[in-house]
Coordinates of C-alpha atoms in Angstrom, one line a residue:
Chain A
M13 CA -0.4 -60.1 4.4
K14 CA -0.1 -57.9 1.0
K15 CA -3.2 -55.9 2.1
I16 CA -2.0 -54.5 5.5
L17 CA 1.5 -53.9 4.0
V18 CA -0.5 -51.6 1.2
L19 CA -2.7 -49.9 3.9
L20 CA 0.4 -49.1 5.7
T21 CA 2.2 -47.7 2.8
L22 CA -1.1 -45.4 2.1
I23 CA -1.4 -44.1 5.7
L24 CA 2.4 -43.3 6.1
T25 CA 2.0 -41.4 2.1
L26 CA -0.8 -39.7 3.9
A27 CA 1.2 -38.6 6.7
G28 CA 3.4 -37.0 4.5
C29 CA 1.1 -35.0 2.6
S30 CA 1.4 -31.3 2.2
D31 CA -0.7 -28.1 2.4
A32 CA -3.0 -27.8 -0.8
S33 CA -1.5 -25.0 -3.1
V34 CA -3.3 -24.1 -6.2
R35 CA -2.0 -24.2 -10.0
V36 CA -3.7 -22.4 -12.8
S37 CA -4.7 -24.9 -15.6
N38 CA -1.9 -24.9 -18.8
R39 CA 0.1 -23.4 -16.6
N40 CA 3.0 -24.0 -19.4
E41 CA 0.8 -22.2 -22.5
A42 CA 3.4 -19.1 -23.4
V43 CA 0.9 -15.6 -23.0
I44 CA 3.8 -13.7 -24.6
S45 CA 7.0 -14.1 -25.8
V46 CA 10.2 -11.9 -26.9
G47 CA 13.6 -13.4 -28.3
S48 CA 14.0 -16.9 -26.6
T49 CA 12.0 -16.1 -24.1
S50 CA 8.3 -17.3 -23.1
I51 CA 6.6 -15.6 -20.4
T52 CA 3.7 -18.8 -19.5
R53 CA 0.2 -18.5 -17.9
G54 CA 1.6 -20.2 -14.7
Q55 CA 4.3 -17.1 -14.3
L56 CA 1.8 -15.0 -14.6
F57 CA -0.4 -16.5 -12.3
D58 CA 2.2 -17.3 -9.4
M59 CA 3.4 -13.6 -9.7
M60 CA 0.0 -12.1 -9.5
I61 CA -1.2 -14.7 -6.7
N62 CA 1.5 -13.4 -4.8
Q63 CA 0.9 -9.7 -4.7
D64 CA -1.7 -9.4 -2.6
P65 CA -3.4 -12.9 -2.5
A66 CA -5.6 -12.4 0.8
G67 CA -7.0 -9.0 -0.4
T68 CA -7.9 -10.1 -3.5
V69 CA -9.6 -13.2 -2.4
I70 CA -11.4 -10.9 0.4
T71 CA -12.5 -8.8 -2.4
M72 CA -13.7 -11.2 -4.7
A73 CA -15.8 -13.2 -2.0
K74 CA -17.3 -10.1 -0.9
E75 CA -18.6 -9.3 -4.2
I76 CA -19.6 -12.7 -4.6
I77 CA -21.9 -12.2 -1.5
L78 CA -22.9 -8.6 -2.2
A79 CA -24.0 -10.0 -5.4
D80 CA -26.3 -11.9 -3.8
K81 CA -28.0 -9.6 -1.4
I82 CA -28.2 -6.3 -3.7
E83 CA -29.1 -6.4 -6.7
V84 CA -27.6 -3.7 -9.4
T85 CA -30.7 -1.0 -10.0
D86 CA -30.7 2.2 -11.5
E87 CA -30.3 3.7 -8.1
V88 CA -27.3 1.5 -7.9
R89 CA -26.0 3.3 -10.9
T90 CA -26.7 6.8 -10.1
K91 CA -24.9 6.7 -7.0
A92 CA -22.0 4.9 -8.9
R93 CA -21.9 7.8 -11.3
E94 CA -22.2 10.7 -8.4
T95 CA -19.1 9.0 -7.1
F96 CA -17.1 8.5 -10.1
E97 CA -17.9 12.6 -10.9
T98 CA -16.4 13.4 -7.8
I99 CA -13.6 11.3 -8.0
K100 CA -12.6 12.0 -11.5
E101 CA -12.8 15.7 -10.5
S102 CA -10.6 15.6 -7.2
F103 CA -8.3 13.8 -9.9
G104 CA -8.3 16.3 -12.6
E105 CA -6.0 16.0 -15.7
T106 CA -4.5 13.2 -14.2
F107 CA -7.3 10.9 -14.0
S108 CA -6.8 9.0 -16.9
D109 CA -3.3 8.2 -16.2
Y110 CA -4.8 6.9 -12.8
L111 CA -7.2 4.6 -15.1
V112 CA -4.5 3.1 -17.1
Q113 CA -1.8 2.6 -13.9
Y114 CA -4.6 0.5 -12.5
G115 CA -5.8 -1.4 -15.5
Y116 CA -9.2 0.1 -16.1
K117 CA -9.7 -0.3 -20.0
D118 CA -11.8 3.4 -19.5
E119 CA -14.5 5.2 -17.5
Q120 CA -17.0 2.8 -17.8
D121 CA -14.9 0.1 -16.8
Y122 CA -13.8 1.8 -13.6
I123 CA -17.0 2.4 -12.7
D124 CA -18.3 -1.5 -13.1
K125 CA -15.1 -3.0 -11.5
A126 CA -14.5 -0.5 -8.9
L127 CA -17.6 1.6 -8.2
I128 CA -20.5 -0.3 -8.5
P129 CA -19.3 -2.9 -5.9
F130 CA -18.3 -0.1 -3.6
T131 CA -21.6 1.2 -4.1
L132 CA -23.5 -2.5 -3.5
Q133 CA -21.2 -2.5 -0.1
E134 CA -22.9 1.1 1.2
F135 CA -26.8 -0.4 0.2
A136 CA -25.5 -3.6 1.7
T137 CA -24.3 -1.9 4.8
E138 CA -27.2 0.9 5.1
A139 CA -29.5 -2.4 4.8
Y140 CA -27.8 -4.3 7.6
V141 CA -27.8 -1.4 9.8
R142 CA -31.8 -0.7 9.3
E143 CA -32.3 -5.0 9.9
N144 CA -29.9 -4.4 13.0
F145 CA -30.9 -0.6 14.4
E146 CA -32.2 -1.1 17.8
R147 CA -28.8 -3.0 18.7
L148 CA -26.7 -0.7 17.3
S149 CA -27.7 2.7 17.9
A150 CA -27.9 1.1 21.6
E151 CA -24.4 0.5 20.8
Y152 CA -23.4 3.6 19.0
Y153 CA -26.0 5.9 21.0
P154 CA -25.9 8.1 17.5
R155 CA -27.1 11.5 18.6
Q156 CA -28.1 15.0 17.3
V157 CA -25.6 17.7 19.5
R158 CA -24.5 21.2 19.7
I159 CA -21.0 21.3 21.4
L160 CA -18.2 24.3 22.0
Q161 CA -15.3 24.1 24.1
T162 CA -13.5 26.2 26.5
T163 CA -10.1 26.2 28.0
K164 CA -11.5 27.4 31.5
E165 CA -13.8 25.6 34.0
E166 CA -15.4 29.1 34.0
D167 CA -15.9 30.3 30.5
A168 CA -17.8 26.7 30.4
K169 CA -20.1 27.7 33.1
A170 CA -21.0 31.0 32.0
A171 CA -21.5 29.4 28.7
I172 CA -23.7 27.1 30.4
A173 CA -25.8 29.8 32.3
E174 CA -26.3 31.8 29.3
I175 CA -27.9 29.4 27.1
Q176 CA -29.7 28.4 30.1
D177 CA -31.2 32.1 30.0
G178 CA -31.8 31.6 26.6
A179 CA -28.9 32.3 24.4
N180 CA -28.3 31.4 21.4
F181 CA -25.7 28.2 21.3
E182 CA -23.8 29.2 18.3
D183 CA -23.8 32.7 19.2
T184 CA -22.5 31.9 22.7
A185 CA -19.6 29.4 21.2
K186 CA -18.5 32.3 19.1
K187 CA -18.1 34.1 22.3
Y188 CA -16.6 31.6 24.6
S189 CA -15.3 28.3 22.2
T190 CA -11.7 28.4 21.9
S191 CA -12.1 25.6 19.2
T192 CA -12.3 25.7 15.7
T193 CA -13.6 22.4 15.6
Y194 CA -16.6 23.0 18.2
K195 CA -18.3 25.7 16.8
G196 CA -21.9 24.6 18.1
E197 CA -23.3 24.3 14.5
M198 CA -25.6 21.3 14.9
E199 CA -23.7 17.4 14.2
L200 CA -24.6 14.0 14.6
V201 CA -22.1 12.0 16.4
H202 CA -22.2 8.7 17.9
K203 CA -19.2 6.6 20.0
A204 CA -17.1 6.3 16.6
S205 CA -17.6 10.1 15.7
G206 CA -13.7 10.4 17.5
K207 CA -14.7 12.7 20.3
P208 CA -13.6 12.8 23.9
T209 CA -14.3 10.1 26.0
A210 CA -15.4 12.0 28.7
I211 CA -18.1 13.5 25.8
N212 CA -18.7 10.1 24.4
T213 CA -19.3 8.8 28.6
Y214 CA -22.0 11.6 28.7
L215 CA -23.5 11.1 25.5
S216 CA -24.3 7.0 26.2
T217 CA -26.4 8.2 29.4
V218 CA -28.5 10.9 27.8
R219 CA -31.9 9.6 27.1
Q220 CA -33.5 13.2 26.4
P221 CA -33.0 16.6 25.0
T222 CA -30.7 18.3 27.5
L223 CA -27.9 20.8 28.3
T224 CA -25.1 19.6 30.1
S225 CA -25.7 21.2 33.7
T226 CA -21.8 21.3 34.7
P227 CA -19.1 21.1 32.1
I228 CA -17.8 18.4 30.7
K229 CA -13.9 17.9 31.6
D230 CA -11.7 15.9 29.5
D231 CA -9.2 13.7 31.4
T232 CA -6.6 14.0 28.9
N233 CA -6.0 17.3 29.0
T234 CA -7.1 20.7 30.3
L235 CA -10.2 21.4 27.9
Y236 CA -13.7 21.3 28.9
Y237 CA -16.8 20.8 26.7
V238 CA -20.7 22.1 26.8
V239 CA -23.1 20.0 24.9
Q240 CA -26.0 20.4 24.1
V241 CA -28.3 17.7 23.1
I242 CA -31.2 18.1 20.7
E243 CA -32.4 14.6 20.1
A244 CA -31.1 11.8 21.9
N245 CA -33.7 9.3 19.8
P246 CA -32.2 7.8 16.8
E247 CA -35.4 6.7 15.5
R248 CA -36.5 10.2 15.0
F249 CA -33.5 11.2 12.7
L250 CA -33.8 7.5 11.0
D251 CA -32.0 7.7 7.8
E252 CA -29.9 10.5 8.9
A253 CA -28.5 7.9 12.0
V254 CA -28.4 4.9 9.3
K255 CA -26.1 6.9 6.9
S256 CA -24.2 7.9 9.5
L257 CA -23.5 3.9 11.5
S258 CA -23.1 2.9 8.0
A259 CA -20.1 4.7 7.4
I260 CA -18.4 3.2 10.3
A261 CA -15.9 0.3 9.2
A262 CA -16.4 -1.9 12.6
I263 CA -20.2 -2.6 11.6
S264 CA -19.4 -3.0 7.7
D265 CA -16.8 -5.5 9.1
E266 CA -19.2 -6.9 11.5
M267 CA -21.6 -7.4 8.2
F268 CA -19.5 -9.4 6.6
V269 CA -18.6 -10.8 9.3
K270 CA -22.3 -12.8 9.8
Y271 CA -22.0 -13.3 5.8
F272 CA -18.9 -14.7 5.4
E273 CA -19.9 -17.5 8.1
E274 CA -23.6 -17.9 6.8
A275 CA -22.3 -18.3 3.1
N276 CA -19.9 -21.0 4.4
F277 CA -16.7 -19.6 3.2
Q278 CA -13.4 -22.0 2.5
I279 CA -9.8 -21.7 1.3
Y280 CA -8.2 -24.3 -0.6
D281 CA -4.8 -22.5 -0.9
I282 CA -2.0 -22.6 1.6
D283 CA -0.6 -19.0 0.6
V284 CA -3.8 -17.5 0.6
Y285 CA -4.7 -18.8 3.9
A286 CA -1.9 -17.7 5.6
G287 CA -2.4 -14.0 3.9
V288 CA -6.3 -14.2 5.2
K289 CA -5.3 -15.5 8.6
E290 CA -2.9 -12.7 9.0
S291 CA -5.1 -9.6 8.0
F292 CA -8.6 -10.9 7.8
A293 CA -8.5 -13.7 10.3
K294 CA -12.0 -12.2 11.5
F295 CA -13.8 -14.1 8.1
L296 CA -12.3 -17.4 8.4
P297 CA -14.2 -20.3 9.5
K298 CA -14.3 -20.4 13.5
K299 CA -13.6 -24.4 14.2
Chain B
M18 CA -7.8 -69.6 12.5
L19 CA -8.3 -69.1 16.3
D20 CA -5.5 -71.8 16.7
T21 CA -3.3 -69.3 14.2
I22 CA -4.3 -66.3 16.8
K23 CA -3.9 -68.2 19.8
K24 CA -0.6 -69.4 18.4
H25 CA 0.7 -66.1 17.4
W26 CA -1.1 -63.5 19.7
F27 CA 1.6 -62.0 20.9
V28 CA 3.1 -60.6 17.0
I29 CA -0.7 -60.0 16.3
L30 CA -1.1 -57.9 19.4
V31 CA 2.3 -56.0 18.3
G32 CA 0.7 -55.8 14.6
I33 CA -2.7 -54.2 15.6
L34 CA -0.6 -51.6 18.3
F35 CA 1.6 -50.9 15.1
I36 CA -1.2 -49.9 12.7
S37 CA -3.1 -48.3 15.5
A38 CA -0.1 -46.1 15.8
S39 CA 0.2 -45.2 11.9
V40 CA -3.4 -44.2 12.0
Y41 CA -2.8 -42.4 14.5
F42 CA 0.6 -40.6 13.3
A43 CA -0.9 -39.8 10.1
Y44 CA -4.0 -38.5 11.9
D45 CA -1.7 -36.2 13.9
Q46 CA 0.5 -35.0 11.0
T47 CA -2.4 -34.2 8.5
K48 CA -5.1 -33.1 11.1
D49 CA -3.7 -29.2 10.6
I50 CA -3.2 -29.7 6.9
L51 CA -5.3 -27.3 4.5
R52 CA -7.4 -29.7 2.2
G53 CA -6.8 -28.9 -1.6
K54 CA -10.3 -28.9 -4.0
K55 CA -10.5 -29.7 -7.5
V56 CA -13.8 -29.3 -9.8
D57 CA -13.9 -30.6 -12.7
G58 CA -10.0 -31.4 -12.4
K59 CA -9.6 -27.7 -11.8
D60 CA -8.0 -26.6 -8.4
V61 CA -10.2 -24.3 -6.2
V62 CA -8.8 -21.2 -4.6
F63 CA -11.9 -20.5 -2.4
E64 CA -16.0 -21.8 -1.6
I65 CA -18.4 -19.0 -1.0
N66 CA -21.8 -19.3 -0.8
G67 CA -21.7 -22.7 -2.7
Q68 CA -19.6 -21.2 -5.3
N69 CA -16.3 -22.5 -6.4
I70 CA -13.6 -20.0 -7.6
T71 CA -11.2 -22.0 -9.4
A72 CA -7.4 -20.5 -10.0
D73 CA -8.4 -20.3 -13.4
D74 CA -11.4 -17.8 -12.3
F75 CA -8.6 -15.9 -10.2
Y76 CA -6.5 -15.7 -12.9
E77 CA -9.0 -13.8 -14.6
K78 CA -9.6 -11.7 -11.9
L79 CA -5.9 -11.3 -11.1
Y80 CA -5.4 -10.4 -14.8
D81 CA -8.1 -8.0 -14.9
E82 CA -6.4 -6.0 -12.5
M83 CA -2.8 -6.6 -12.7
G84 CA -1.9 -8.9 -15.9
I85 CA -0.5 -5.8 -18.1
S86 CA 2.1 -4.7 -15.1
A87 CA 2.3 -8.5 -14.5
I88 CA 3.5 -9.2 -18.2
Y89 CA 5.5 -5.9 -18.2
T90 CA 7.9 -6.6 -15.3
L91 CA 8.4 -10.2 -16.8
F92 CA 8.6 -9.1 -20.3
E93 CA 11.4 -6.0 -19.0
R94 CA 13.2 -8.9 -17.5
A95 CA 13.2 -11.2 -20.1
V96 CA 14.5 -8.2 -22.4
I97 CA 17.2 -6.7 -20.3
A98 CA 18.5 -10.8 -19.8
Q99 CA 18.9 -11.1 -23.3
S100 CA 19.9 -7.5 -24.1
A101 CA 22.2 -6.1 -21.3
Q102 CA 25.9 -6.9 -20.8
S103 CA 26.9 -7.6 -17.2
D104 CA 30.2 -7.9 -16.0
K105 CA 32.1 -9.2 -12.2
D106 CA 31.6 -5.8 -11.0
L107 CA 27.6 -5.9 -11.2
E108 CA 27.4 -9.1 -10.1
S109 CA 29.6 -8.5 -7.3
E110 CA 26.9 -5.6 -6.4
A111 CA 24.0 -7.2 -7.2
R112 CA 25.1 -10.4 -4.7
I113 CA 26.2 -7.5 -1.4
Q114 CA 22.5 -6.0 -2.3
A115 CA 20.6 -9.3 -1.9
N116 CA 22.8 -10.0 1.4
S117 CA 22.2 -6.5 2.7
T118 CA 18.2 -7.2 2.1
I119 CA 18.3 -10.4 3.3
E120 CA 20.0 -9.5 6.7
N121 CA 17.6 -6.1 7.2
F122 CA 14.9 -8.9 6.6
K123 CA 16.0 -11.2 9.3
S124 CA 16.6 -8.0 11.6
Y125 CA 13.2 -6.8 11.0
Y126 CA 11.4 -9.9 11.1
G127 CA 13.3 -12.6 12.9
D128 CA 12.7 -16.1 12.5
S129 CA 9.7 -15.8 10.5
Y130 CA 12.1 -13.2 8.2
E131 CA 12.1 -16.3 5.2
A132 CA 8.6 -16.4 4.5
V133 CA 7.8 -12.4 4.6
L134 CA 11.1 -12.7 2.3
L135 CA 9.6 -15.7 -0.1
Q136 CA 6.4 -13.8 -0.8
A137 CA 7.8 -10.5 -1.9
I138 CA 10.2 -12.6 -3.9
R139 CA 7.2 -14.3 -5.7
G140 CA 5.2 -10.7 -5.9
V141 CA 8.1 -9.6 -8.4
G142 CA 7.9 -12.8 -10.4
Y143 CA 10.4 -15.0 -8.8
S144 CA 10.0 -18.0 -6.8
K145 CA 12.8 -18.8 -4.2
V146 CA 15.1 -16.6 -1.6
S147 CA 18.4 -17.5 -3.7
D148 CA 16.3 -15.5 -6.6
L149 CA 17.0 -12.6 -4.8
E150 CA 20.6 -12.2 -6.4
T151 CA 19.1 -12.2 -10.0
Y152 CA 16.6 -9.6 -9.1
F153 CA 19.2 -7.5 -8.1
K154 CA 21.1 -8.2 -10.9
H155 CA 18.2 -7.3 -13.1
L156 CA 17.6 -4.0 -11.7
L157 CA 21.2 -2.8 -12.1
L158 CA 21.4 -4.0 -15.4
L159 CA 18.1 -1.9 -16.1
E160 CA 19.9 0.7 -14.3
K161 CA 23.2 0.9 -16.4
E162 CA 21.0 0.8 -19.7
T163 CA 19.1 3.6 -18.9
K164 CA 22.2 5.8 -18.0
N165 CA 23.3 4.6 -21.4
H166 CA 20.0 5.3 -23.0
F167 CA 20.1 8.8 -21.8
I168 CA 23.4 9.6 -22.5
T169 CA 22.9 8.3 -26.4
N170 CA 19.7 9.9 -27.0
S171 CA 21.2 13.1 -25.0
D172 CA 19.8 15.0 -27.6
T173 CA 16.3 14.5 -27.1
F174 CA 16.5 14.4 -23.4
Y175 CA 18.8 16.8 -22.1
E176 CA 17.8 20.0 -23.9
E177 CA 14.6 20.4 -22.2
F178 CA 16.0 18.9 -18.6
F179 CA 17.9 21.4 -18.7
E180 CA 16.2 24.1 -19.2
K181 CA 13.0 23.2 -16.7
K182 CA 15.3 21.3 -13.9
S183 CA 18.3 23.3 -13.6
P184 CA 20.7 20.5 -12.4
R185 CA 24.1 21.2 -10.7
L186 CA 26.7 20.2 -8.7
V187 CA 26.2 22.2 -5.0
S188 CA 28.2 22.8 -2.4
H189 CA 28.0 25.1 0.9
I190 CA 29.6 25.7 4.4
L191 CA 26.6 26.4 6.7
V192 CA 27.1 28.0 10.4
A193 CA 24.1 26.5 12.2
M194 CA 21.7 28.8 14.6
D195 CA 19.1 28.1 16.8
D196 CA 17.3 31.6 15.8
P197 CA 19.2 32.8 12.9
T198 CA 17.8 36.1 13.5
K199 CA 19.4 36.6 16.6
P200 CA 22.7 34.3 16.9
T201 CA 23.8 34.1 20.2
E202 CA 27.5 35.3 21.0
Q203 CA 28.7 32.1 20.8
E204 CA 27.1 31.5 17.1
Q205 CA 28.4 35.0 16.3
A206 CA 31.7 34.4 17.2
R207 CA 31.7 30.9 15.1
W208 CA 30.4 32.8 12.5
D209 CA 32.9 35.3 12.2
E210 CA 35.8 32.8 12.6
V211 CA 34.0 31.4 9.3
K212 CA 34.4 34.3 7.1
E213 CA 37.8 35.6 8.4
A214 CA 39.0 31.7 7.5
L215 CA 37.9 32.4 3.7
E216 CA 39.2 35.9 3.8
S217 CA 42.9 34.4 4.6
G218 CA 42.3 32.8 1.8
K219 CA 41.6 29.1 2.7
S220 CA 39.3 27.3 0.3
F221 CA 35.4 26.8 0.4
K222 CA 36.1 23.5 0.2
E223 CA 39.1 23.8 3.4
V224 CA 36.5 26.3 5.9
A225 CA 33.8 23.7 4.9
K226 CA 35.7 20.7 5.8
E227 CA 37.2 22.1 8.8
M228 CA 34.5 24.4 10.0
S229 CA 30.8 23.6 8.2
D230 CA 27.8 22.7 10.7
D231 CA 26.5 20.5 8.3
T232 CA 28.6 17.4 9.5
G233 CA 27.4 15.1 6.4
S234 CA 28.2 17.9 3.7
A235 CA 31.4 18.5 5.7
A236 CA 32.8 15.2 4.9
N237 CA 32.6 15.6 1.1
D238 CA 34.4 19.0 1.3
G239 CA 30.6 21.0 1.4
S240 CA 29.2 19.2 -1.4
I241 CA 25.3 18.0 -1.0
G242 CA 26.1 16.8 -4.5
Y243 CA 23.4 16.7 -7.2
M244 CA 20.3 18.9 -6.9
D245 CA 18.0 20.8 -9.1
S246 CA 14.7 22.9 -9.5
T247 CA 12.6 20.5 -7.8
S248 CA 15.0 19.0 -4.9
S249 CA 13.1 19.0 -1.8
L250 CA 15.6 21.8 0.0
V251 CA 14.5 24.8 2.1
P252 CA 13.3 27.5 -0.4
E253 CA 15.6 30.2 0.1
F254 CA 18.8 27.7 -0.1
L255 CA 16.9 26.6 -3.2
L256 CA 16.6 30.1 -4.7
A257 CA 20.2 31.0 -4.1
A258 CA 21.5 27.8 -5.3
L259 CA 19.5 27.7 -8.8
S260 CA 20.2 31.8 -9.1
L261 CA 23.8 30.9 -9.6
D262 CA 26.0 29.6 -12.7
E263 CA 28.5 27.4 -11.9
G264 CA 31.6 29.0 -10.2
E265 CA 29.6 31.6 -8.5
T266 CA 29.1 31.6 -4.6
S267 CA 26.3 33.1 -2.6
E268 CA 26.1 36.3 -0.1
W269 CA 25.2 34.6 2.7
I270 CA 21.6 33.0 2.9
R271 CA 19.5 32.5 6.0
T272 CA 17.5 29.7 6.3
T273 CA 16.0 27.9 9.2
Y274 CA 19.0 26.3 9.7
G275 CA 21.6 28.8 10.3
W276 CA 23.8 30.7 7.6
H277 CA 24.7 29.3 4.3
L278 CA 27.3 30.1 1.6
I279 CA 26.1 28.4 -1.8
T280 CA 28.3 27.8 -4.4
V281 CA 28.0 25.9 -7.7
D282 CA 30.6 23.5 -8.4
S283 CA 29.7 22.1 -12.0
T284 CA 26.5 22.5 -14.3
S285 CA 28.8 20.4 -16.9
V286 CA 26.9 17.6 -18.8
E287 CA 30.3 16.1 -17.9
D288 CA 30.2 16.1 -14.0
L289 CA 26.1 15.8 -13.8
E290 CA 26.9 12.2 -15.8
K291 CA 28.8 10.9 -13.1
E292 CA 25.9 11.7 -10.8
D293 CA 23.5 8.8 -10.2
G294 CA 20.9 12.1 -8.7
F295 CA 21.0 13.3 -12.4
F296 CA 19.7 10.0 -14.1
S297 CA 17.2 9.3 -11.0
A298 CA 15.9 13.2 -12.1
L299 CA 15.9 12.4 -15.9
S300 CA 13.8 9.4 -15.0
T301 CA 11.7 11.2 -13.0
H302 CA 11.1 14.2 -15.7
F303 CA 10.6 11.5 -18.3
P304 CA 8.6 8.8 -16.8
N305 CA 8.2 6.5 -19.9
A306 CA 11.7 6.7 -21.3
Q307 CA 12.5 3.6 -19.5
R308 CA 9.8 1.5 -20.8
Q309 CA 10.4 2.8 -24.4
M310 CA 13.6 2.0 -24.1
V311 CA 13.0 -1.4 -23.3
W312 CA 9.9 -2.0 -26.0
A313 CA 12.7 -0.7 -28.3
M314 CA 15.2 -3.4 -27.2
A315 CA 12.2 -5.8 -27.6
Q316 CA 11.9 -5.4 -31.3
E317 CA 15.3 -6.6 -32.1
L318 CA 14.4 -9.3 -30.1
N319 CA 11.0 -10.0 -31.9
I320 CA 8.2 -10.1 -29.6
D321 CA 5.1 -13.0 -30.7
F322 CA 1.9 -12.0 -28.8
K323 CA 0.6 -16.0 -30.1
G324 CA -2.1 -13.9 -31.6
N325 CA -3.6 -11.9 -28.5
S326 CA -4.3 -8.4 -30.4
E327 CA -5.9 -7.2 -27.1
M328 CA -2.7 -7.8 -25.1
E329 CA -0.7 -6.2 -27.5
E330 CA -2.8 -3.0 -27.6
Q331 CA -3.4 -2.9 -24.1
L332 CA 0.8 -3.4 -23.3
K333 CA 1.3 -0.9 -25.9
V334 CA -1.2 1.8 -23.9
F335 CA 0.6 0.5 -20.9
L336 CA 3.4 1.7 -22.2
K337 CA 2.1 5.2 -24.2
I338 CA 3.6 3.5 -27.6
T339 CA 2.1 5.5 -30.1
E340 CA 1.3 3.8 -33.8
G341 CA 4.0 2.6 -35.7
E342 CA 6.5 2.4 -32.9

């Protein structure tokens, strides 16, 4: 009887359990004191973990995954250093203030903690794109193209006729194009390049180099496009296509979703879990 | 045994059903609970690739990224709490701001406001919603001490600030127009009325109050309050306002809004010190002044870095404190 009562008590106690909430060890240890007030490890931890718990966890988790997948080679260090020089130049004199404000001890600290992980992610995404190139290039249809834009259909038709007769595309764009964006220069575009839907729809169907035989109309406004596809087979401009696809955030996300699942990512703090669920639910284990 | 079961079968059946219900109840209550994990007695925050990141690991990572600014936030709070004097008005104002914040969160987030507000409060180092009043009390005390710091050390701050920023209190009268280069008949007539009112002897303040099309400043007799050379004003207005001495009034100035008559009400320290905008501008111009004030106050209280010279150095770099201070 006594055993049954103990068992029942345990069961009901279990029912009263709450979600897990982590605590740092030695939480009452003072880090600094001023006057009669001490600031403890626990206070600091509770404050810091509530700044952006989800973001910090995901960043750390990504770093662990990347460290496992990509080695920090000289190539990585060189690339990180190049990125650093670009950023430093853009900040100018305020760069050292920026480092202090964001808690970096010095320039090397910034490279090690921010730019090396960033560069590892770039390398990892490129590797992922190469491994899945056939599928991703079918999904995003990268193409080398020239585009000009007109406000009148007759101008677009005239441009097409002149190009078919052998006129230079860029010269024709100067003559007819009303846009400073579409100057007829060769560019690599894909589904996520931000081009109008009408252009994307056209490009998704093109498998060979070609010129639009009729103007492409943008149904959201009164603009017309002339598109010349220089190269429709991404294998022929592989490195450029890989680099371009690697910059797509959705592909980088797709990569990490896969890696998080493979790595059996688990969270053991309710506030962190709630934050990740709200902002990064795709990385949580699927139940 | 069998006889016992036969004799008390009903009680046993009820007992079994009760235990089953309890087990199911416990399962149902706990199935969605997030389980914790410990490794070597330490709480684990997350696990990935078989690697357990403990709260201690997480603390080190967070400390690396934001430790010094977090320490400063708590440090400042401790210094102000022990050094600054509160009063009933300040505490009442803190209460009003706390309640207003809660209402704003309720209005924006609805039923889930408390969870969002709680996380925001924890992010600034407090632990419960009721700490909001304490938080606002701290901000108000800090603001009060900073003002006093600027006033007490005006010799250090004011000369440079006045020279570089030309602070002043300004009023204006606006005659609004769709195209100020081509007033309509109605707009011209209105403008003429304003001019006649001024010429008839009515004061600037009266005309501004009764006739200015900038209804916000009209309610304050035309005063736009504090401004200086960095204020976000249309260039023509800014240039005109900065070119005037105290008591002077401009010619009619054209901007995209219409035609303005601008007057400088005061450039005196005494009047400027009554304006919150003046002290905000001082804080912006001298971004380290407040932190250095807190550091000086802390020296009076005695700081103990617990032997952590690296942290002491980092805090001084953060506060831009040079050797010997």
